[in-house]
Amino acid sequence: MAMFSQNPLMNGPNYSFNEAPRVNAPEGARQHRFDPYTDNGGSTLAIAGADFAIMAGDTRLTSGYSINSRYHPKVFKIGGTTADQKDATLVLSVVGFMADGEALKEKLDSICKMYRYRHGKAMSVEACARRLSIILYQKRFFPYYAYAILGGLDEQGKGAVYSYDPVGSYEREQCRAGGAAASLIMPFLDNQVNFKNQYEPGSGEGHALQERERRPLTRAEVEILVKDAFDGAVERHIEVGDGLQMMVVTATGIEEIYLPLKKD
Amino acid sequence: MDHRPQNWGRPRDDVYGAYDGSYLQSSGPKQATQSPIVTGTSVIALKFKDGVVMAADNLASYGSLARFTDVPRLRSFAETSVIGFGGDVSDMQYLNRHLTDLSIDEAYAAPSSTDTTTSPGAGTLNAANLHKYLQKLLYSRRNNFDPLWNQILVAGLDSSEAPFLASVDMRGTAFTSPSLATGFGAALAQPIMRRYAETDEQAAQLSREEAVKIIKECMKVLYYRDARSLDKYSLAVVTKAGVEISEDEQLEQQSWAFAERIKGYGTQTV
Amino acid sequence: MTSIGTGYDLANSIFSPDGRNFQVEYAVKAVENGGTSIGIRCKDGVVLAVEKVITSKLLKPGANKRIATIDRHLGVVYSGMVPDGRHFVDRARDEARGWRETFKTPIGTADLASRMGGYLQAHTLYQYVRPFGVTAIIAGYDSELETPVEGEVGKGPSVGAGGKVAGKKHGGPFLYMIEPSGLYWGYYGAATGKGRQSAKAELEKLDLAGGELSLEQAVKEAARIIYVAHDDNKDKEFELEMSWISGADGPTKGRHEEVPKAIREEAERLAKKALEGDDEEEEKKDDEKMEE
């Protein structure tokens, strides 16, 4: 070996390309890395009533400070047997990264359809809620970056709302706000739906204060509440606005309502 | 002199230093595209009464270098749709080849385009179908961390023969609007187009001539303010009658008189 | 069929002592029973036509196409075993796609004929395959225009030499016919299937080599020839299927497409009329003879 070593630098082992020294390792300043996620803004809201559930979302789609679209629905009927979903019984809302949100919607929709074809009946909201959790959890190492809310009527006919985090943790709730303006809307719902911090007038002071008794809200009340919540969110959050889409799930079917919101 | 055959023809390490093979990236995870290289700037499009107008300039930039000045970035699909590409040009060319193969496959079973009893492209993919296809393609590439670095506009007619315009980006985010613009156009052209067509109803009032005029005006504004743009551009109009693309449009009646008044970022007055 | 029972007809890859491959010859027999297919190469395009024998009244009229598109500018029709023809079409589409992938440009008609000729020939060599039971007619119009290389950057220099030869004509209409042996030739007019003899006789009358026949005339001739060729097979009903390819400035803009219904029906009307005319003439002659 030494007989060949006229070159002092060659005395060490000759490297293969695999062992090449990393002189200019690619950590340069202009390095552009692919980020698979974006936030498309917008907000969603769901409230369960005694015999109905309302799912709502604004229709603005943003990226950064740009409004991509003024009408891009976030609330979808799920598990109908036709393209227009006219016999659907469940509603899903998604907010966050819309490409993931819509992929999630299409996956859940096809699962609900398969269930319906196999069993000859629509999936119950309880079963669908569990299934959605599993879908999200199965992708926990590359999550669907979407905050989902599932709404429908439970097997007693009561309004049901299930809310999720992006990796599948879920619970049934009376009401839930999701997305950009969730932190603005949620305290409002706590106060107006669950009567938090509301007390009976003249019931006393301190620990003697009596909480206002909770009662189920009527559909008309809830519709007004939803509109008020979004009007407030539009005022204070730049990613919320343009239009309000509401799906009202009742025993007779799902009714869709569209109301304009401020476009600024 | 090093006589070992494995070193024949190699630069001498004592003169040039050890070879830096780090760029070969043969160890560690596979790296897909991490950034676009040769790029195209904005694509803009606007719906009107009977169809959609789309435009994009013919420049492919290499960073700040105006590298290729005759690269049309609009293409037609099956004489029914127009597709406009912003972003990486090599990915555009890949998609172009892919879409050509797709259109040939789709045409195997399609009826004759010379048959006047059927509308052109009947029985093949319409613009809405094509947009959904591209959305799925780009989203699956994103899921594999091998994105196609483009923002794409698709224009044509939907299944009810109403004007259709939609966008899809490198992450698979898809949306539709009466007017759409990619890149700088989203900031510069979109406000102008929305002035004329805020809603679909307003867009349905526009004539073809009005829509073309608005698009041309937007291309001029983009050329004034986008440093990676060119005054030679392509203009496409898609209607029920088919697709017309002109690839050698020239910006007319430019006035740079405003330029001498601009100081700093344009808001400065003294 | 003196060869039967000698054993030389049982497999490919074995010659008979007098230098024949009997499997290939039997494949030709399969072709000779199929519906007649023809192709006409004229001055500004190519026409393909096929006599589609109706095997059942339960089949939907106009469905189950027999002429296939290979690439935008290429079409194929075949006589013989339809499943073999379908596989021929699949393979041709793969070849055309592969050519586009490697060369970024559409495959030429001659190149496709060469590739498919090689493929059919390979099916005469091996023990474990049988030859194709079809004779296929390939029609194509190679673009006479400067075809953009797919994915090229820019349009190239707008002036000056781009490596082109001045005055040289590029592209044009082409027609090839490939037989089960893998043999293929370029033709002005090609016919195969049951009625090929009378079809060939009619094609020879057209002076196709003279380059005078137009595409529109060729469509009418093609329809007439299929009707003439069908005369040999008169007891069975048939449908006429036709496709055509013109240059970029012609009716199909360089694409292979089905002949529009209106034009086809007009051609069929003229074909029927021409046939009746012939019959009347023959009857007249017979009458004259009687009188003598």
Tab-separated table of N, CA and C in Angstrom, chain B residues 71-200:
chain	number	residue	atom	x	y	z
B	71	VAL	N	-41.729	31.512	-22.961
B	71	VAL	CA	-42.288	30.287	-22.385
B	71	VAL	C	-43.775	30.500	-22.112
B	72	PRO	N	-44.643	30.060	-23.010
B	72	PRO	CA	-46.074	30.222	-22.765
B	72	PRO	C	-46.484	29.357	-21.566
B	73	ARG	N	-47.281	29.927	-20.680
B	73	ARG	CA	-47.657	29.198	-19.452
B	73	ARG	C	-49.139	28.853	-19.407
B	74	LEU	N	-49.820	29.031	-20.524
B	74	LEU	CA	-51.215	28.589	-20.610
B	74	LEU	C	-51.273	27.432	-21.598
B	75	ARG	N	-52.075	26.431	-21.287
B	75	ARG	CA	-52.302	25.368	-22.257
B	75	ARG	C	-53.779	24.988	-22.279
B	76	SER	N	-54.197	24.417	-23.393
B	76	SER	CA	-55.585	23.976	-23.453
B	76	SER	C	-55.619	22.486	-23.155
B	77	PHE	N	-56.795	22.020	-22.750
B	77	PHE	CA	-56.972	20.594	-22.509
B	77	PHE	C	-58.224	20.149	-23.257
B	78	ALA	N	-58.033	19.223	-24.190
B	78	ALA	CA	-59.159	18.621	-24.916
B	78	ALA	C	-60.111	19.645	-25.520
B	79	GLU	N	-59.597	20.802	-25.900
B	79	GLU	CA	-60.403	21.869	-26.507
B	79	GLU	C	-61.586	22.311	-25.646
B	80	THR	N	-61.547	21.993	-24.338
B	80	THR	CA	-62.649	22.391	-23.470
B	80	THR	C	-62.184	23.252	-22.307
B	81	SER	N	-60.920	23.203	-21.960
B	81	SER	CA	-60.448	23.874	-20.756
B	81	SER	C	-59.118	24.565	-21.017
B	82	VAL	N	-58.823	25.550	-20.167
B	82	VAL	CA	-57.521	26.206	-20.194
B	82	VAL	C	-56.889	26.030	-18.820
B	83	ILE	N	-55.586	25.748	-18.808
B	83	ILE	CA	-54.864	25.596	-17.560
B	83	ILE	C	-53.716	26.589	-17.566
B	84	GLY	N	-53.575	27.358	-16.508
B	84	GLY	CA	-52.488	28.334	-16.380
B	84	GLY	C	-51.589	27.951	-15.223
B	85	PHE	N	-50.273	28.016	-15.435
B	85	PHE	CA	-49.322	27.565	-14.421
B	85	PHE	C	-48.494	28.719	-13.878
B	86	GLY	N	-48.452	28.868	-12.558
B	86	GLY	CA	-47.479	29.746	-11.916
B	86	GLY	C	-46.536	28.867	-11.129
B	87	GLY	N	-45.346	29.376	-10.807
B	87	GLY	CA	-44.402	28.589	-10.011
B	87	GLY	C	-43.383	27.874	-10.879
B	88	ASP	N	-42.923	26.715	-10.399
B	88	ASP	CA	-41.780	26.058	-11.030
B	88	ASP	C	-42.081	25.606	-12.470
B	89	VAL	N	-41.165	25.969	-13.385
B	89	VAL	CA	-41.399	25.678	-14.798
B	89	VAL	C	-41.154	24.197	-15.118
B	90	SER	N	-40.187	23.575	-14.454
B	90	SER	CA	-39.964	22.154	-14.751
B	90	SER	C	-41.154	21.315	-14.296
B	91	ASP	N	-41.755	21.685	-13.170
B	91	ASP	CA	-42.961	20.979	-12.718
B	91	ASP	C	-44.131	21.247	-13.666
B	92	MET	N	-44.170	22.468	-14.221
B	92	MET	CA	-45.190	22.782	-15.227
B	92	MET	C	-45.022	21.869	-16.438
B	93	GLN	N	-43.765	21.674	-16.850
B	93	GLN	CA	-43.527	20.834	-18.025
B	93	GLN	C	-43.875	19.381	-17.734
B	94	TYR	N	-43.605	18.935	-16.514
B	94	TYR	CA	-43.995	17.577	-16.132
B	94	TYR	C	-45.519	17.436	-16.223
B	95	LEU	N	-46.217	18.416	-15.642
B	95	LEU	CA	-47.684	18.369	-15.665
B	95	LEU	C	-48.209	18.447	-17.090
B	96	ASN	N	-47.531	19.247	-17.916
B	96	ASN	CA	-47.935	19.388	-19.311
B	96	ASN	C	-47.865	18.032	-20.027
B	97	ARG	N	-46.772	17.316	-19.808
B	97	ARG	CA	-46.644	15.989	-20.433
B	97	ARG	C	-47.698	15.041	-19.882
B	98	HIS	N	-47.881	15.102	-18.565
B	98	HIS	CA	-48.860	14.229	-17.927
B	98	HIS	C	-50.263	14.489	-18.473
B	99	LEU	N	-50.600	15.767	-18.620
B	99	LEU	CA	-51.939	16.121	-19.114
B	99	LEU	C	-52.095	15.741	-20.582
B	100	THR	N	-51.009	15.821	-21.362
B	100	THR	CA	-51.086	15.392	-22.757
B	100	THR	C	-51.397	13.906	-22.827
B	101	ASP	N	-50.687	13.109	-22.029
B	101	ASP	CA	-50.975	11.670	-21.975
B	101	ASP	C	-52.425	11.435	-21.563
B	102	LEU	N	-52.863	12.184	-20.546
B	102	LEU	CA	-54.240	12.020	-20.059
B	102	LEU	C	-55.242	12.335	-21.163
B	103	SER	N	-54.989	13.419	-21.916
B	103	SER	CA	-55.963	13.803	-22.938
B	103	SER	C	-55.986	12.777	-24.066
B	104	ILE	N	-54.840	12.147	-24.360
B	104	ILE	CA	-54.831	11.095	-25.388
B	104	ILE	C	-55.639	9.894	-24.901
B	105	ASP	N	-55.418	9.503	-23.655
B	105	ASP	CA	-56.170	8.377	-23.094
B	105	ASP	C	-57.667	8.661	-23.100
B	106	GLU	N	-58.032	9.890	-22.717
B	106	GLU	CA	-59.444	10.241	-22.658
B	106	GLU	C	-60.070	10.229	-24.045
B	107	ALA	N	-59.251	10.554	-25.071
B	107	ALA	CA	-59.798	10.656	-26.425
B	107	ALA	C	-60.013	9.293	-27.073
B	108	TYR	N	-59.504	8.208	-26.469
B	108	TYR	CA	-59.701	6.879	-27.065
B	108	TYR	C	-61.180	6.609	-27.305
B	109	ALA	N	-62.002	7.026	-26.332
B	109	ALA	CA	-63.423	6.690	-26.408
B	109	ALA	C	-64.308	7.884	-26.715
B	110	ALA	N	-63.706	9.036	-26.946
B	110	ALA	CA	-64.521	10.236	-27.151
B	110	ALA	C	-65.061	10.285	-28.572
B	111	PRO	N	-66.252	10.866	-28.752
B	111	PRO	CA	-66.782	10.982	-30.104
B	111	PRO	C	-66.028	12.043	-30.911
B	112	SER	N	-66.310	12.051	-32.180
B	112	SER	CA	-65.610	12.935	-33.112
B	112	SER	C	-65.812	14.408	-32.780
B	113	SER	N	-64.716	15.179	-32.829
B	113	SER	CA	-64.857	16.620	-32.592
B	113	SER	C	-65.385	17.323	-33.831
B	114	THR	N	-65.327	16.647	-34.984
B	114	THR	CA	-65.845	17.261	-36.206
B	114	THR	C	-67.338	17.017	-36.358
B	115	ASP	N	-67.890	16.231	-35.439
B	115	ASP	CA	-69.316	15.958	-35.493
B	115	ASP	C	-70.057	17.135	-34.870
B	116	THR	N	-70.861	17.804	-35.680
B	116	THR	CA	-71.513	19.021	-35.189
B	116	THR	C	-72.689	18.717	-34.280
B	117	THR	N	-73.097	17.447	-34.226
B	117	THR	CA	-74.234	17.127	-33.366
B	117	THR	C	-73.851	17.064	-31.894
B	118	THR	N	-72.548	16.984	-31.598
B	118	THR	CA	-72.114	17.007	-30.204
B	118	THR	C	-71.227	18.224	-29.986
B	119	SER	N	-71.244	18.759	-28.757
B	119	SER	CA	-70.391	19.924	-28.474
B	119	SER	C	-68.948	19.432	-28.339
B	120	PRO	N	-67.969	20.350	-28.581
B	120	PRO	CA	-66.575	19.909	-28.549
B	120	PRO	C	-66.211	19.311	-27.197
B	121	GLY	N	-65.500	18.212	-27.252
B	121	GLY	CA	-65.037	17.592	-26.019
B	121	GLY	C	-66.116	16.856	-25.253
B	122	ALA	N	-67.286	16.665	-25.869
B	122	ALA	CA	-68.339	15.923	-25.178
B	122	ALA	C	-67.829	14.529	-24.858
B	123	GLY	N	-68.186	14.026	-23.689
B	123	GLY	CA	-67.750	12.686	-23.324
B	123	GLY	C	-66.354	12.639	-22.765
B	124	THR	N	-65.689	13.787	-22.670
B	124	THR	CA	-64.369	13.790	-22.048
B	124	THR	C	-64.428	14.644	-20.783
B	125	LEU	N	-63.285	14.841	-20.142
B	125	LEU	CA	-63.257	15.586	-18.885
B	125	LEU	C	-63.592	17.053	-19.131
B	126	ASN	N	-64.468	17.627	-18.308
B	126	ASN	CA	-64.689	19.065	-18.383
B	126	ASN	C	-63.765	19.757	-17.384
B	127	ALA	N	-63.835	21.106	-17.356
B	127	ALA	CA	-62.878	21.845	-16.530
B	127	ALA	C	-63.014	21.493	-15.051
B	128	ALA	N	-64.258	21.262	-14.596
B	128	ALA	CA	-64.464	20.928	-13.182
B	128	ALA	C	-63.848	19.572	-12.856
B	129	ASN	N	-64.015	18.600	-13.767
B	129	ASN	CA	-63.406	17.278	-13.570
B	129	ASN	C	-61.893	17.402	-13.533
B	130	LEU	N	-61.361	18.180	-14.475
B	130	LEU	CA	-59.914	18.341	-14.601
B	130	LEU	C	-59.324	19.000	-13.353
B	131	HIS	N	-60.047	19.993	-12.826
B	131	HIS	CA	-59.584	20.678	-11.625
B	131	HIS	C	-59.523	19.713	-10.454
B	132	LYS	N	-60.551	18.877	-10.320
B	132	LYS	CA	-60.567	17.898	-9.238
B	132	LYS	C	-59.398	16.921	-9.397
B	133	TYR	N	-59.145	16.509	-10.619
B	133	TYR	CA	-58.031	15.586	-10.899
B	133	TYR	C	-56.698	16.212	-10.469
B	134	LEU	N	-56.489	17.469	-10.860
B	134	LEU	CA	-55.223	18.130	-10.510
B	134	LEU	C	-55.109	18.326	-9.001
B	135	GLN	N	-56.248	18.617	-8.348
B	135	GLN	CA	-56.226	18.790	-6.897
B	135	GLN	C	-55.760	17.492	-6.232
B	136	LYS	N	-56.317	16.369	-6.674
B	136	LYS	CA	-55.929	15.073	-6.092
B	136	LYS	C	-54.456	14.788	-6.365
B	137	LEU	N	-54.006	15.120	-7.572
B	137	LEU	CA	-52.602	14.866	-7.943
B	137	LEU	C	-51.662	15.689	-7.061
B	138	LEU	N	-51.938	16.984	-6.940
B	138	LEU	CA	-51.049	17.844	-6.163
B	138	LEU	C	-51.102	17.515	-4.676
B	139	TYR	N	-52.300	17.145	-4.197
B	139	TYR	CA	-52.422	16.802	-2.778
B	139	TYR	C	-51.662	15.513	-2.476
B	140	SER	N	-51.718	14.543	-3.367
B	140	SER	CA	-51.003	13.288	-3.093
B	140	SER	C	-49.495	13.510	-3.181
B	141	ARG	N	-49.042	14.402	-4.067
B	141	ARG	CA	-47.614	14.710	-4.120
B	141	ARG	C	-47.164	15.404	-2.833
B	142	ARG	N	-47.994	16.276	-2.299
B	142	ARG	CA	-47.684	16.920	-1.024
B	142	ARG	C	-47.600	15.882	0.089
B	143	ASN	N	-48.535	14.932	0.089
B	143	ASN	CA	-48.531	13.894	1.123
B	143	ASN	C	-47.256	13.063	1.087
B	144	ASN	N	-46.649	12.918	-0.109
B	144	ASN	CA	-45.392	12.186	-0.224
B	144	ASN	C	-44.175	13.094	-0.051
B	145	PHE	N	-44.390	14.309	0.395
B	145	PHE	CA	-43.321	15.300	0.555
B	145	PHE	C	-42.513	15.481	-0.726
B	146	ASP	N	-43.190	15.372	-1.853
B	146	ASP	CA	-42.536	15.565	-3.148
B	146	ASP	C	-43.429	16.492	-3.979
B	147	PRO	N	-43.564	17.745	-3.517
B	147	PRO	CA	-44.596	18.593	-4.114
B	147	PRO	C	-44.283	19.027	-5.538
B	148	LEU	N	-45.336	19.287	-6.292
B	148	LEU	CA	-45.199	19.985	-7.569
B	148	LEU	C	-45.356	21.460	-7.236
B	149	TRP	N	-44.268	22.223	-7.450
B	149	TRP	CA	-44.209	23.586	-6.921
B	149	TRP	C	-44.954	24.566	-7.820
B	150	ASN	N	-46.249	24.427	-7.897
B	150	ASN	CA	-47.041	25.265	-8.793
B	150	ASN	C	-48.291	25.784	-8.110
B	151	GLN	N	-48.757	26.930	-8.610
B	151	GLN	CA	-50.159	27.277	-8.353
B	151	GLN	C	-50.836	27.302	-9.712
B	152	ILE	N	-51.964	26.632	-9.808
B	152	ILE	CA	-52.576	26.373	-11.106
B	152	ILE	C	-53.986	26.947	-11.140
B	153	LEU	N	-54.331	27.597	-12.250
B	153	LEU	CA	-55.718	27.998	-12.475
B	153	LEU	C	-56.300	27.118	-13.576
B	154	VAL	N	-57.530	26.669	-13.372
B	154	VAL	CA	-58.228	25.869	-14.373
B	154	VAL	C	-59.496	26.612	-14.773
B	155	ALA	N	-59.692	26.825	-16.074
B	155	ALA	CA	-60.869	27.550	-16.553
B	155	ALA	C	-61.556	26.752	-17.640
B	156	GLY	N	-62.871	26.918	-17.709
B	156	GLY	CA	-63.651	26.217	-18.736
B	156	GLY	C	-65.111	26.256	-18.370
B	157	LEU	N	-65.802	25.146	-18.601
B	157	LEU	CA	-67.220	25.067	-18.266
B	157	LEU	C	-67.436	23.868	-17.356
B	158	ASP	N	-68.440	23.959	-16.484
B	158	ASP	CA	-68.740	22.816	-15.623
B	158	ASP	C	-69.784	21.925	-16.302
B	159	SER	N	-70.311	20.945	-15.560
B	159	SER	CA	-71.212	19.966	-16.182
B	159	SER	C	-72.525	20.597	-16.647
B	160	SER	N	-72.900	21.755	-16.056
B	160	SER	CA	-74.124	22.420	-16.519
B	160	SER	C	-73.805	23.516	-17.529
B	161	GLU	N	-72.587	23.483	-18.076
B	161	GLU	CA	-72.125	24.418	-19.110
B	161	GLU	C	-72.075	25.864	-18.634
B	162	ALA	N	-71.972	26.069	-17.318
B	162	ALA	CA	-71.758	27.409	-16.770
B	162	ALA	C	-70.257	27.654	-16.694
B	163	PRO	N	-69.822	28.934	-16.801
B	163	PRO	CA	-68.384	29.217	-16.698
B	163	PRO	C	-67.818	28.669	-15.385
B	164	PHE	N	-66.627	28.112	-15.471
B	164	PHE	CA	-65.977	27.505	-14.302
B	164	PHE	C	-64.563	28.035	-14.186
B	165	LEU	N	-64.192	28.437	-12.984
B	165	LEU	CA	-62.824	28.908	-12.749
B	165	LEU	C	-62.416	28.478	-11.349
B	166	ALA	N	-61.267	27.815	-11.233
B	166	ALA	CA	-60.823	27.354	-9.920
B	166	ALA	C	-59.311	27.291	-9.877
B	167	SER	N	-58.812	27.232	-8.646
B	167	SER	CA	-57.366	27.226	-8.440
B	167	SER	C	-56.978	26.017	-7.602
B	168	VAL	N	-55.739	25.568	-7.771
B	168	VAL	CA	-55.194	24.558	-6.866
B	168	VAL	C	-53.718	24.872	-6.678
B	169	ASP	N	-53.212	24.701	-5.455
B	169	ASP	CA	-51.817	25.051	-5.206
B	169	ASP	C	-50.994	23.811	-4.877
B	170	MET	N	-49.715	24.020	-4.567
B	170	MET	CA	-48.775	22.922	-4.352
B	170	MET	C	-49.136	22.034	-3.177
B	171	ARG	N	-50.005	22.502	-2.291
B	171	ARG	CA	-50.427	21.679	-1.153
B	171	ARG	C	-51.766	20.997	-1.396
B	172	GLY	N	-52.354	21.250	-2.536
B	172	GLY	CA	-53.644	20.639	-2.834
B	172	GLY	C	-54.821	21.459	-2.353
B	173	THR	N	-54.575	22.689	-1.900
B	173	THR	CA	-55.679	23.561	-1.508
B	173	THR	C	-56.390	24.040	-2.767
B	174	ALA	N	-57.677	23.829	-2.816
B	174	ALA	CA	-58.433	24.173	-4.017
B	174	ALA	C	-59.570	25.103	-3.654
B	175	PHE	N	-59.838	26.072	-4.532
B	175	PHE	CA	-60.965	26.975	-4.295
B	175	PHE	C	-61.391	27.607	-5.598
B	176	THR	N	-62.562	28.216	-5.571
B	176	THR	CA	-63.086	28.850	-6.778
B	176	THR	C	-63.621	30.226	-6.456
B	177	SER	N	-63.682	31.083	-7.457
B	177	SER	CA	-64.063	32.476	-7.266
B	177	SER	C	-64.344	33.078	-8.645
B	178	PRO	N	-65.163	34.176	-8.722
B	178	PRO	CA	-65.424	34.766	-10.047
B	178	PRO	C	-64.158	35.268	-10.731
B	179	SER	N	-63.167	35.703	-9.938
B	179	SER	CA	-61.873	36.077	-10.510
B	179	SER	C	-60.804	35.449	-9.633
B	180	LEU	N	-59.679	35.057	-10.252
B	180	LEU	CA	-58.608	34.432	-9.483
B	180	LEU	C	-57.265	34.928	-9.993
B	181	ALA	N	-56.286	34.970	-9.099
B	181	ALA	CA	-54.942	35.365	-9.503
B	181	ALA	C	-53.939	34.650	-8.614
B	182	THR	N	-52.804	34.256	-9.192
B	182	THR	CA	-51.760	33.610	-8.406
B	182	THR	C	-50.616	34.592	-8.194
B	183	GLY	N	-49.764	34.320	-7.228
B	183	GLY	CA	-48.564	35.108	-6.983
B	183	GLY	C	-48.872	36.573	-6.716
B	184	PHE	N	-48.078	37.440	-7.328
B	184	PHE	CA	-48.279	38.869	-7.155
B	184	PHE	C	-49.667	39.317	-7.588
B	185	GLY	N	-50.218	38.611	-8.557
B	185	GLY	CA	-51.540	38.953	-9.056
B	185	GLY	C	-52.586	38.971	-7.955
B	186	ALA	N	-52.419	38.109	-6.929
B	186	ALA	CA	-53.380	38.063	-5.830
B	186	ALA	C	-53.447	39.410	-5.121
B	187	ALA	N	-52.320	40.123	-5.076
B	187	ALA	CA	-52.293	41.425	-4.410
B	187	ALA	C	-52.590	42.565	-5.382
B	188	LEU	N	-52.126	42.450	-6.632
B	188	LEU	CA	-52.224	43.581	-7.556
B	188	LEU	C	-53.405	43.500	-8.518
B	189	ALA	N	-53.690	42.327	-9.028
B	189	ALA	CA	-54.728	42.208	-10.054
B	189	ALA	C	-56.094	41.883	-9.461
B	190	GLN	N	-56.116	41.079	-8.411
B	190	GLN	CA	-57.381	40.628	-7.841
B	190	GLN	C	-58.277	41.803	-7.406
B	191	PRO	N	-57.737	42.852	-6.736
B	191	PRO	CA	-58.602	43.971	-6.367
B	191	PRO	C	-59.226	44.654	-7.581
B	192	ILE	N	-58.474	44.743	-8.684
B	192	ILE	CA	-59.013	45.375	-9.894
B	192	ILE	C	-60.131	44.514	-10.469
B	193	MET	N	-59.890	43.224	-10.558
B	193	MET	CA	-60.914	42.331	-11.131
B	193	MET	C	-62.162	42.299	-10.252
B	194	ARG	N	-61.961	42.314	-8.912
B	194	ARG	CA	-63.132	42.287	-8.008
B	194	ARG	C	-63.961	43.550	-8.115
B	195	ARG	N	-63.339	44.638	-8.567
B	195	ARG	CA	-64.104	45.858	-8.748
B	195	ARG	C	-65.187	45.644	-9.806
B	196	TYR	N	-64.901	44.794	-10.786
B	196	TYR	CA	-65.867	44.542	-11.862
B	196	TYR	C	-66.709	43.300	-11.602
B	197	ALA	N	-66.137	42.330	-10.907
B	197	ALA	CA	-66.856	41.056	-10.712
B	197	ALA	C	-66.627	40.548	-9.307
B	198	GLU	N	-67.314	41.164	-8.353
B	198	GLU	CA	-67.222	40.724	-6.966
B	198	GLU	C	-67.942	39.388	-6.793
B	199	THR	N	-69.046	39.241	-7.516
B	199	THR	CA	-69.854	38.026	-7.382
B	199	THR	C	-70.031	37.365	-8.743
B	200	ASP	N	-70.507	36.131	-8.730
B	200	ASP	CA	-70.797	35.424	-9.979
B	200	ASP	C	-71.858	36.155	-10.798
